[in-house]
Structure formats: structure tokens, C-alpha cells
Coordinates of N, CA, C and O in Angstrom, one line a residue:
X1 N -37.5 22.2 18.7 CA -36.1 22.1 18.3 C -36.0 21.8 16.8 O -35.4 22.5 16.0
X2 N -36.7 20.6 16.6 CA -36.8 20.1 14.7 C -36.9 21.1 14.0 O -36.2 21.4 13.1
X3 N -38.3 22.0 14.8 CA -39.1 23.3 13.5 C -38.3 24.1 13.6 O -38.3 24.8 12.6
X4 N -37.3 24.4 14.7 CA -36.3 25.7 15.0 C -35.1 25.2 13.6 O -34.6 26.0 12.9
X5 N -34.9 24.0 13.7 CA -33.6 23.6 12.6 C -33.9 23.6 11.3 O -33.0 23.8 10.5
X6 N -35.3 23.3 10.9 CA -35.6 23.7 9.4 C -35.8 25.2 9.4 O -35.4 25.9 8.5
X7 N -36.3 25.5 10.3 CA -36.7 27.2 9.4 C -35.1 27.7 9.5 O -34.8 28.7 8.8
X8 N -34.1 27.1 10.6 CA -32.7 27.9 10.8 C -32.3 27.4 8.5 O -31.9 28.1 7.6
X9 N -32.6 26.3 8.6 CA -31.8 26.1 7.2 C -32.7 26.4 5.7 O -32.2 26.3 4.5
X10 N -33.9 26.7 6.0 CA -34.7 27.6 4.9 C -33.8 29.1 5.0 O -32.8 29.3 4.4
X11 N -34.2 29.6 5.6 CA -33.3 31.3 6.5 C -32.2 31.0 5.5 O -31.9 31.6 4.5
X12 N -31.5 29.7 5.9 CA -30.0 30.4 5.6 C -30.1 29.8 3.6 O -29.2 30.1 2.8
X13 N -30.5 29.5 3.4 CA -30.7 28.9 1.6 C -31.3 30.1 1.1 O -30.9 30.7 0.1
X14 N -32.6 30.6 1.8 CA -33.1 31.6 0.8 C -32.4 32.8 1.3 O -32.6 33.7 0.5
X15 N -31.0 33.2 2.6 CA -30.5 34.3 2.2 C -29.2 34.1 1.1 O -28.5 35.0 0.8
X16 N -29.0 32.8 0.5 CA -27.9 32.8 0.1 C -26.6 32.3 0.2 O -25.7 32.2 -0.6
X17 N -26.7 31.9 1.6 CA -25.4 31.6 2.3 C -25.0 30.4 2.1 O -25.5 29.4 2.4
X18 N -23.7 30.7 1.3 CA -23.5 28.7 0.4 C -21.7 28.4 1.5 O -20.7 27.9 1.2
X19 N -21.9 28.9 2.6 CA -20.3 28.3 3.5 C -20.4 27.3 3.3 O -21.4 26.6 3.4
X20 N -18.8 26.5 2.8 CA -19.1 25.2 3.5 C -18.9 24.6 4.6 O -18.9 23.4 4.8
X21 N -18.8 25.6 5.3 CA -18.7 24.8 6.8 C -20.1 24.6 6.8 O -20.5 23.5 7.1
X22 N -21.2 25.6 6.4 CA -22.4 25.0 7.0 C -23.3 23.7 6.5 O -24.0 22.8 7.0
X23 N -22.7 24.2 5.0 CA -23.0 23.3 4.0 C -23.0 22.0 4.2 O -23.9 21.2 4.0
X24 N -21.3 21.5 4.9 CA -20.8 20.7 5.3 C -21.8 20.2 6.0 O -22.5 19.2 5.5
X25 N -22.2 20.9 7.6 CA -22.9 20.3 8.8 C -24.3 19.8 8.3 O -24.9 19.0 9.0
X26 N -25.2 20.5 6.9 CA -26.2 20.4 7.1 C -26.6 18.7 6.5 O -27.3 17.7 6.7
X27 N -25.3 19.2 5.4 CA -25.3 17.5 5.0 C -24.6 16.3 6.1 O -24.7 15.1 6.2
X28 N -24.1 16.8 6.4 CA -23.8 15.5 7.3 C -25.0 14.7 8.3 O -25.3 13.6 8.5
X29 N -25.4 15.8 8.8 CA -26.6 16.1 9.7 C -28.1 15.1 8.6 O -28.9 14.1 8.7
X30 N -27.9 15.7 8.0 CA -28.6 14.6 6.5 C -28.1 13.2 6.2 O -28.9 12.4 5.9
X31 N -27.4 13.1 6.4 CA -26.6 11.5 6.3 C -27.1 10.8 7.6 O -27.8 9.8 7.6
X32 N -26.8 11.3 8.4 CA -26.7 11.0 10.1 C -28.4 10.6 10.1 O -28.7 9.4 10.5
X33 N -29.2 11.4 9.7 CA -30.8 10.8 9.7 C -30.9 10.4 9.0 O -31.1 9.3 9.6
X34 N -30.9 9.9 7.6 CA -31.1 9.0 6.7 C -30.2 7.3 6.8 O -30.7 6.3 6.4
X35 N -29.3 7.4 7.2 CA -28.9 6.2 8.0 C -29.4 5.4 8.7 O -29.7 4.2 8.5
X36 N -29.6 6.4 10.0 CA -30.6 6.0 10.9 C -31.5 5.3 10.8 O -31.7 4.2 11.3
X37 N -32.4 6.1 9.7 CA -33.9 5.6 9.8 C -34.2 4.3 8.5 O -35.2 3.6 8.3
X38 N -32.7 4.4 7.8 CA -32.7 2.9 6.8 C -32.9 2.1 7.5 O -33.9 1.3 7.4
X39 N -31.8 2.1 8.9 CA -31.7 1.3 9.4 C -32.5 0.5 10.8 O -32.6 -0.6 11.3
X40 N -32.9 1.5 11.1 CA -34.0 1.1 11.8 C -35.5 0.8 11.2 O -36.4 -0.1 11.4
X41 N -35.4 1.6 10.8 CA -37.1 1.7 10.5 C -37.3 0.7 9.3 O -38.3 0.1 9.3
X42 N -36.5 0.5 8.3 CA -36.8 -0.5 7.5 C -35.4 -1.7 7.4 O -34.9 -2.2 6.4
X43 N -35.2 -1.9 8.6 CA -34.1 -3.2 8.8 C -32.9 -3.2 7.8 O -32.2 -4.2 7.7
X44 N -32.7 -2.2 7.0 CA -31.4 -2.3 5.7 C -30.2 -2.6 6.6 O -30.2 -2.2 7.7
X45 N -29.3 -3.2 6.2 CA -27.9 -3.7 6.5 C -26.7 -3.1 5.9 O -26.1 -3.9 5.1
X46 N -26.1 -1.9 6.2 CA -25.4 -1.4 5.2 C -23.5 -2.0 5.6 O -22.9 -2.4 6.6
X47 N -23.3 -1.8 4.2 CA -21.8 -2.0 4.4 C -20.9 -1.1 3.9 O -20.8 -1.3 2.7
X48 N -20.1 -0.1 4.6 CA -19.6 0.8 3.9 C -18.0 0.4 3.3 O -17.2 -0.3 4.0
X49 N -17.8 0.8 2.4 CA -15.8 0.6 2.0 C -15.5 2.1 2.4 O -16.0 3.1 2.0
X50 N -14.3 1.8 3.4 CA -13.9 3.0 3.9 C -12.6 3.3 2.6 O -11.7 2.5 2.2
X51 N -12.8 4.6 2.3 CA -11.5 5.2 1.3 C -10.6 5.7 1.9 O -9.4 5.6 1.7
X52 N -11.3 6.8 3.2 CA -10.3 7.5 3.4 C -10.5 7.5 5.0 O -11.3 6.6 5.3
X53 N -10.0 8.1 6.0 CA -10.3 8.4 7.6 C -11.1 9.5 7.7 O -12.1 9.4 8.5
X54 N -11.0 10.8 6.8 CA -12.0 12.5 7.2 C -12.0 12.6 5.6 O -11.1 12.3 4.7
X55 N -13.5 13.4 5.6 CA -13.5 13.3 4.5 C -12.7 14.9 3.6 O -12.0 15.7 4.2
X56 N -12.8 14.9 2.8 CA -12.0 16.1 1.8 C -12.5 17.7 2.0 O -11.7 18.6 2.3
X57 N -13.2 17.7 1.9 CA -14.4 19.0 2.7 C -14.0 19.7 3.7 O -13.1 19.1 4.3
X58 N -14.3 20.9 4.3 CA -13.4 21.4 5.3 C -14.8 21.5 6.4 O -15.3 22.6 6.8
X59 N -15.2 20.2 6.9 CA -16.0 20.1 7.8 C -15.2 20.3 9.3 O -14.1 20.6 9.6
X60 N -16.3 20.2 10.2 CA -15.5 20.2 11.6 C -15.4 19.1 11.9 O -16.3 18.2 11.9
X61 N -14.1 18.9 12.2 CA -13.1 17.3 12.4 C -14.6 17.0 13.8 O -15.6 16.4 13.4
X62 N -14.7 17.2 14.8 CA -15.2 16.6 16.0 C -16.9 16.0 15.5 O -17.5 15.1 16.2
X63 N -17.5 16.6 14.3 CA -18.6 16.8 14.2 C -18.5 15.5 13.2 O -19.1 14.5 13.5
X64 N -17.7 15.8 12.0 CA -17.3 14.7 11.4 C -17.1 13.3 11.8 O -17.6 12.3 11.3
X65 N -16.6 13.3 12.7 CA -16.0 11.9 13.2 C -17.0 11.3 14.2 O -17.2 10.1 14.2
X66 N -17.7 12.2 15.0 CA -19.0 11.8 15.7 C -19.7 11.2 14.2 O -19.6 10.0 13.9
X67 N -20.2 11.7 13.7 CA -21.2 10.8 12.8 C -20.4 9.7 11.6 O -21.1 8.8 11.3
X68 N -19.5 9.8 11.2 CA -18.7 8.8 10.8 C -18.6 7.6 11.9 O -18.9 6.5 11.6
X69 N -18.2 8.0 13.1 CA -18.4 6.8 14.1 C -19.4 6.3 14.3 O -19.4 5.1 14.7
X70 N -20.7 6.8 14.1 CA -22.1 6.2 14.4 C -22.0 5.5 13.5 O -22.1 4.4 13.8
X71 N -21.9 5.7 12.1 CA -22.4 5.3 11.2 C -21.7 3.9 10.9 O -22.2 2.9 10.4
X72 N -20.1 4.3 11.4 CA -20.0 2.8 11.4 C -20.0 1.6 12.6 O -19.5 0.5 12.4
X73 N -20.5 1.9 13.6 CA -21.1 1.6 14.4 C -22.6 0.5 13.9 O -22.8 -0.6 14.2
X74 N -23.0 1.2 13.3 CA -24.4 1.0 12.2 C -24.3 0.2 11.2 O -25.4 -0.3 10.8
X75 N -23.1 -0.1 10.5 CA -23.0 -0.7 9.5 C -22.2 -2.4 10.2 O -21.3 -2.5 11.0
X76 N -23.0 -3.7 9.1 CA -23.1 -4.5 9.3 C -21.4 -5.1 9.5 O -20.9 -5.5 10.5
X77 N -20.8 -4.8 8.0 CA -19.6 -4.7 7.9 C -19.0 -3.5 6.9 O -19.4 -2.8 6.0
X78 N -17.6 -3.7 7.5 CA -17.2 -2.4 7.1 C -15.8 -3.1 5.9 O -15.2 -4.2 6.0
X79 N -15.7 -2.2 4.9 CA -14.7 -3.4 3.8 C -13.9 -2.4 3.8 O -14.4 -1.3 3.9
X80 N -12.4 -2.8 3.7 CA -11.1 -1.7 3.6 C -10.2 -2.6 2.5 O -10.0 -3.8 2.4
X81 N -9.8 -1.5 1.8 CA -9.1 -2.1 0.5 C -7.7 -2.8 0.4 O -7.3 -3.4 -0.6
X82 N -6.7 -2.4 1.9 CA -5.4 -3.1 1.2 C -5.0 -3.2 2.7 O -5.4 -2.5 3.6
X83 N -4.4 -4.1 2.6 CA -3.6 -4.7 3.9 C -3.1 -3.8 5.2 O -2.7 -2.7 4.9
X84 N -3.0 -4.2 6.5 CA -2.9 -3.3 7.4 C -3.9 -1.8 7.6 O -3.3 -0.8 8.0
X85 N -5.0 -1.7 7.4 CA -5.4 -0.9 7.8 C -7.0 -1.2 8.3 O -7.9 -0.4 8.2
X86 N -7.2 -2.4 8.9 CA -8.3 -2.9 9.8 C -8.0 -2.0 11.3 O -9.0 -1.7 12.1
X87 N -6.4 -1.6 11.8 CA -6.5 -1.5 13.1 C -6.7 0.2 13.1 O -7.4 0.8 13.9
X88 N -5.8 0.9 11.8 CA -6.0 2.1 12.2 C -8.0 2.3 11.6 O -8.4 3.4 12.1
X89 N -8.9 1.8 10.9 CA -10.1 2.3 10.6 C -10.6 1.6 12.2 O -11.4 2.2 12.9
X90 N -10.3 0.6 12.5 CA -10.8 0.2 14.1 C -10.5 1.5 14.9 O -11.1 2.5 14.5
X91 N -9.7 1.7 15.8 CA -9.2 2.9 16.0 C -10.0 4.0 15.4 O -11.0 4.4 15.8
X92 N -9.5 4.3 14.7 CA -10.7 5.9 14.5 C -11.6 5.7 14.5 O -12.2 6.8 14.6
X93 N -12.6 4.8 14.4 CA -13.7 5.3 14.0 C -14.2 4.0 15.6 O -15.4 4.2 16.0
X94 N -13.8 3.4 16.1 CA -14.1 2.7 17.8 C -14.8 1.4 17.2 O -15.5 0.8 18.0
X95 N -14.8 0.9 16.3 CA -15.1 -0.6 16.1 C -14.9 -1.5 16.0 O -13.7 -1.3 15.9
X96 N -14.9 -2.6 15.8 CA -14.2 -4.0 16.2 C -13.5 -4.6 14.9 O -14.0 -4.9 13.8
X97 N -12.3 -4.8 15.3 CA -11.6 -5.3 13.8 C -12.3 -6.2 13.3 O -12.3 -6.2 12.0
X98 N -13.3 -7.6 14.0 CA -14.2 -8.2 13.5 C -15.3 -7.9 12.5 O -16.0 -8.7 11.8
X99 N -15.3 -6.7 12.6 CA -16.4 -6.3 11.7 C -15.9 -5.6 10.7 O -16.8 -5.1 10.0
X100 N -14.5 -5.4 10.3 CA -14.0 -5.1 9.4 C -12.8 -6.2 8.4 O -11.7 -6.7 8.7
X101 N -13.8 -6.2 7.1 CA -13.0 -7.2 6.1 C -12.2 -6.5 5.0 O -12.8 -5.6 4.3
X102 N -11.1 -7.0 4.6 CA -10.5 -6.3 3.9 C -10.8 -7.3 2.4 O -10.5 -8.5 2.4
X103 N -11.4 -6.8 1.2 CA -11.4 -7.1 0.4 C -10.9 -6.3 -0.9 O -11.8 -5.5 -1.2
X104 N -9.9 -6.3 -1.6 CA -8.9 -5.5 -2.4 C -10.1 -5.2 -4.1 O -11.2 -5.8 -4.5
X105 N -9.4 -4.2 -4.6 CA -10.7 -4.0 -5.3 C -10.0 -5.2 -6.9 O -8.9 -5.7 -7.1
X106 N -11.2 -5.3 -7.6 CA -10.9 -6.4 -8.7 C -9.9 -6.1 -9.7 O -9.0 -5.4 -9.4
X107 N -10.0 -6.4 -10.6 CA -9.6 -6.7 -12.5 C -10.4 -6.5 -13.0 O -11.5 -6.9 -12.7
X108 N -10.1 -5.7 -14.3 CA -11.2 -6.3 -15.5 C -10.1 -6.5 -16.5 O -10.4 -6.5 -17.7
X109 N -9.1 -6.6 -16.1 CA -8.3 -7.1 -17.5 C -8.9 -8.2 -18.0 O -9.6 -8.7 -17.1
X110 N -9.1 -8.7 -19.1 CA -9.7 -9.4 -19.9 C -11.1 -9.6 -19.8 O -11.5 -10.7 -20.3
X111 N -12.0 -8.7 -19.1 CA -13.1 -8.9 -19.5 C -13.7 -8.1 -20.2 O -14.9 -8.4 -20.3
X112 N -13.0 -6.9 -20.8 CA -13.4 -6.1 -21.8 C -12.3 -6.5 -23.2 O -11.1 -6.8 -23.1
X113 N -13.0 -6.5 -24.5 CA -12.1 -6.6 -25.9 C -11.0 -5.3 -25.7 O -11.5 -4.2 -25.6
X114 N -9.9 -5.5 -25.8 CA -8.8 -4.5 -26.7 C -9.2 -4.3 -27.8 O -9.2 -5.2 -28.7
X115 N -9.7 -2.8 -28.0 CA -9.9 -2.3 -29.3 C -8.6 -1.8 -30.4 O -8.8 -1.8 -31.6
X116 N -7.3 -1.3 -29.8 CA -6.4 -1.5 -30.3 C -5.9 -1.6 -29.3 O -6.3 -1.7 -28.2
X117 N -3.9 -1.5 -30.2 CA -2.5 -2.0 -29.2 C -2.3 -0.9 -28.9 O -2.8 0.0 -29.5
X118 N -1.5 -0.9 -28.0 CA -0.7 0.1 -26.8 C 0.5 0.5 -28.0 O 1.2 1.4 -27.5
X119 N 1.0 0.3 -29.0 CA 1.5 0.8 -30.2 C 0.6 1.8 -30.5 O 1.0 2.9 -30.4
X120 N -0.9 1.7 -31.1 CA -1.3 1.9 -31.8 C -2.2 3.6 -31.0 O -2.3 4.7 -31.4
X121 N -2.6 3.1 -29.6 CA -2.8 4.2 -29.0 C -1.9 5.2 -28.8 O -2.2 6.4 -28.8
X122 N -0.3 4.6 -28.4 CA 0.6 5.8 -28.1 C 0.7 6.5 -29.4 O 1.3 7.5 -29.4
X123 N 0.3 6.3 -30.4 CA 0.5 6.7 -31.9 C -0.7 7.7 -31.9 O -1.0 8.8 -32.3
X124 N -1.0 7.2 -31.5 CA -2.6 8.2 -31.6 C -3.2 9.4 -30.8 O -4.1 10.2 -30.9
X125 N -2.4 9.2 -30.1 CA -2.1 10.0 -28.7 C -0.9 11.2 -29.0 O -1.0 12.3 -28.6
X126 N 0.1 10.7 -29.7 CA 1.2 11.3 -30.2 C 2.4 11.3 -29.1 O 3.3 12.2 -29.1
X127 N 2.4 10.0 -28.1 CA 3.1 9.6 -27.0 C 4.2 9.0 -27.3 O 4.1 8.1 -28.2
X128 N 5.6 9.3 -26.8 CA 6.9 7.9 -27.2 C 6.6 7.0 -26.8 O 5.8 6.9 -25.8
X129 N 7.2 6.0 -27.6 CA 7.1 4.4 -27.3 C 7.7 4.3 -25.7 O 7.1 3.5 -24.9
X130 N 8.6 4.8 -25.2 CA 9.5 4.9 -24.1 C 9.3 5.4 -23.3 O 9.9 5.1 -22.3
X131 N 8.1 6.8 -23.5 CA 7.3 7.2 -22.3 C 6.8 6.6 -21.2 O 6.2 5.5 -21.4
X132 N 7.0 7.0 -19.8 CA 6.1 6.6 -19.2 C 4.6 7.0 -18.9 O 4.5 8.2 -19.1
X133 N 3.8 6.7 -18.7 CA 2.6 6.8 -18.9 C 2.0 6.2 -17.4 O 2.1 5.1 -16.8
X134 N 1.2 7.3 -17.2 CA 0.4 7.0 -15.7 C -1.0 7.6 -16.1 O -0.9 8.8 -16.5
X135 N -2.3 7.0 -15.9 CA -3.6 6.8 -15.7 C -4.0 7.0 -14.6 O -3.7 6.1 -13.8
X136 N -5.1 8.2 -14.2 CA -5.5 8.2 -12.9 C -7.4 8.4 -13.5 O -7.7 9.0 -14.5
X137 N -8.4 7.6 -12.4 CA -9.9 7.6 -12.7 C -9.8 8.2 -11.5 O -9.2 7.4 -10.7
X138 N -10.2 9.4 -11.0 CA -11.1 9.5 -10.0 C -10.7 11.3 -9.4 O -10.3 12.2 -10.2
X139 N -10.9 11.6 -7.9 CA -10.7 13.0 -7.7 C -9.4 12.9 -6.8 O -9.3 12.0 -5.9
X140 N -8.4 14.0 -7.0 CA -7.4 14.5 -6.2 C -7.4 15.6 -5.2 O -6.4 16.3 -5.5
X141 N -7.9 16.1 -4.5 CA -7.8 17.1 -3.4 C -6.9 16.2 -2.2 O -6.5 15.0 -2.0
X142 N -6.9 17.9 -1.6 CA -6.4 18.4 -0.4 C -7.1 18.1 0.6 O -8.2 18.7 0.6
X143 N -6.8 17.5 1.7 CA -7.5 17.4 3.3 C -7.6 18.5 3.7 O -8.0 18.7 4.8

């Protein structure tokens, strides 16, 4: 069965075939054993921060959620960022609100120097003083 699933995923890399549905499965399937064997085989304790419920990717919801559930199943504790959402990550993914802590993420206001003022950037930027202004770090997709 193992030797049948690597030669099926050599086959499909050296013809080319970049789907991501398969793409999807092969890595998850990748996740799903390397988990595992952290955690068994060398005692690691992991703790995941859950972002979202499914991930962004156009995986198969059943396949997805099977290994999302194991995994947090697997993990020591699970950290969720803002209030009310211990019951729906309990719920989806079948774990015990006890093992989920909600810890909000930090500040660094004042732990880095202001290199200039919020005058001096909107000037430099070529922004009105009166503008509003919104700041986003990170990625925006579609489920």
C-alpha cells in the first residue's frame, strides 16, 4: 500500500500534474504523518493557534476536517485568539473546551522607537491629514 502511494505520487510529479485538489491531499496526508510521528515517536507536545475553521485551499472539506480533527486531538493545547470561539473550535474539530485557551495576540506599541510622526509619514506618503488610513500584514483569500 505505502510503495503503491509513493510511486502513485512520483507518477503524478514527474507527469506534471500540479491540481490542487491533489496537491492539497498529498500535503495534508504529509502533515497527518509528520504530526504523528513528532508526536509519538519523539514525545513533542504541540500547541496549535487555531486562525481559521477550513483551511483557504480548495481541499476536500471531509478529508480536511478528518485530519484537522486528529491533529487537534494530538495537540496538547489548542490557543484561539478572541472571545467566544472555544465552543464553535470545540465543536468542529470534537475537543474539549478544556483544552482550549484563549490567549489574544500582543502589543508592541512601545517596544519599538518611532522613527518619525504620523505628520511626518502622512507627508511622505503624500496622505491627508484627515484620511483615513487602514493597515493590513498578512493574506486575504476566498474559502
Amino acid at each position: 500500500m505505502c510503495r503503491n502511494f509513493v510511486a502513485s505520487i512520483w507518477e503524478i510529479k514527474s507527469s506534471g500534474c500540479s491540481s490542487a485538489l491533489l496537491t492539497g491531499n498529498v500535503k495534508s496526508v504529509a502533515f497527518f504523518i509528520d504530526f504523528h510521528l513528532a508526536t509519538l515517536l519523539f514525545g513533542i507536545r504541540l500547541v496549535w493557534t487555531v486562525h481559521n475553521l477550513r483551511h483557504h485551499d480548495h481541499r476536500p472539506r471531509a478529508i480536511e476536517r478528518w485530519i484537522s480533527s486528529a491533529f487537534a486531538r494530538r495537540c496538547k493545547k489548542i490557543r484561539v485568539l478572541g472571545p467566544g470561539i472555544k465552543a464553535q473550535v470545540s465543536a468542529f474539530f470534537g475537543v474539549s473546551e478544556e483544552k482550549i485557551v484563549e490567549i489574544p495576540e500582543g502589543s508592541f506599541v512601545g517596544w519599538y522607537p518611532e522613527g518619525i510622526t504620523k505628520t511626518e509619514a502622512r507627508q511622505a506618503l503624500g496622505i491627508p491629514e484627515n484620511d483615513r488610513v487602514w493597515l493590513y500584514f498578512g493574506n486575504l483569500r476566498p474559502y
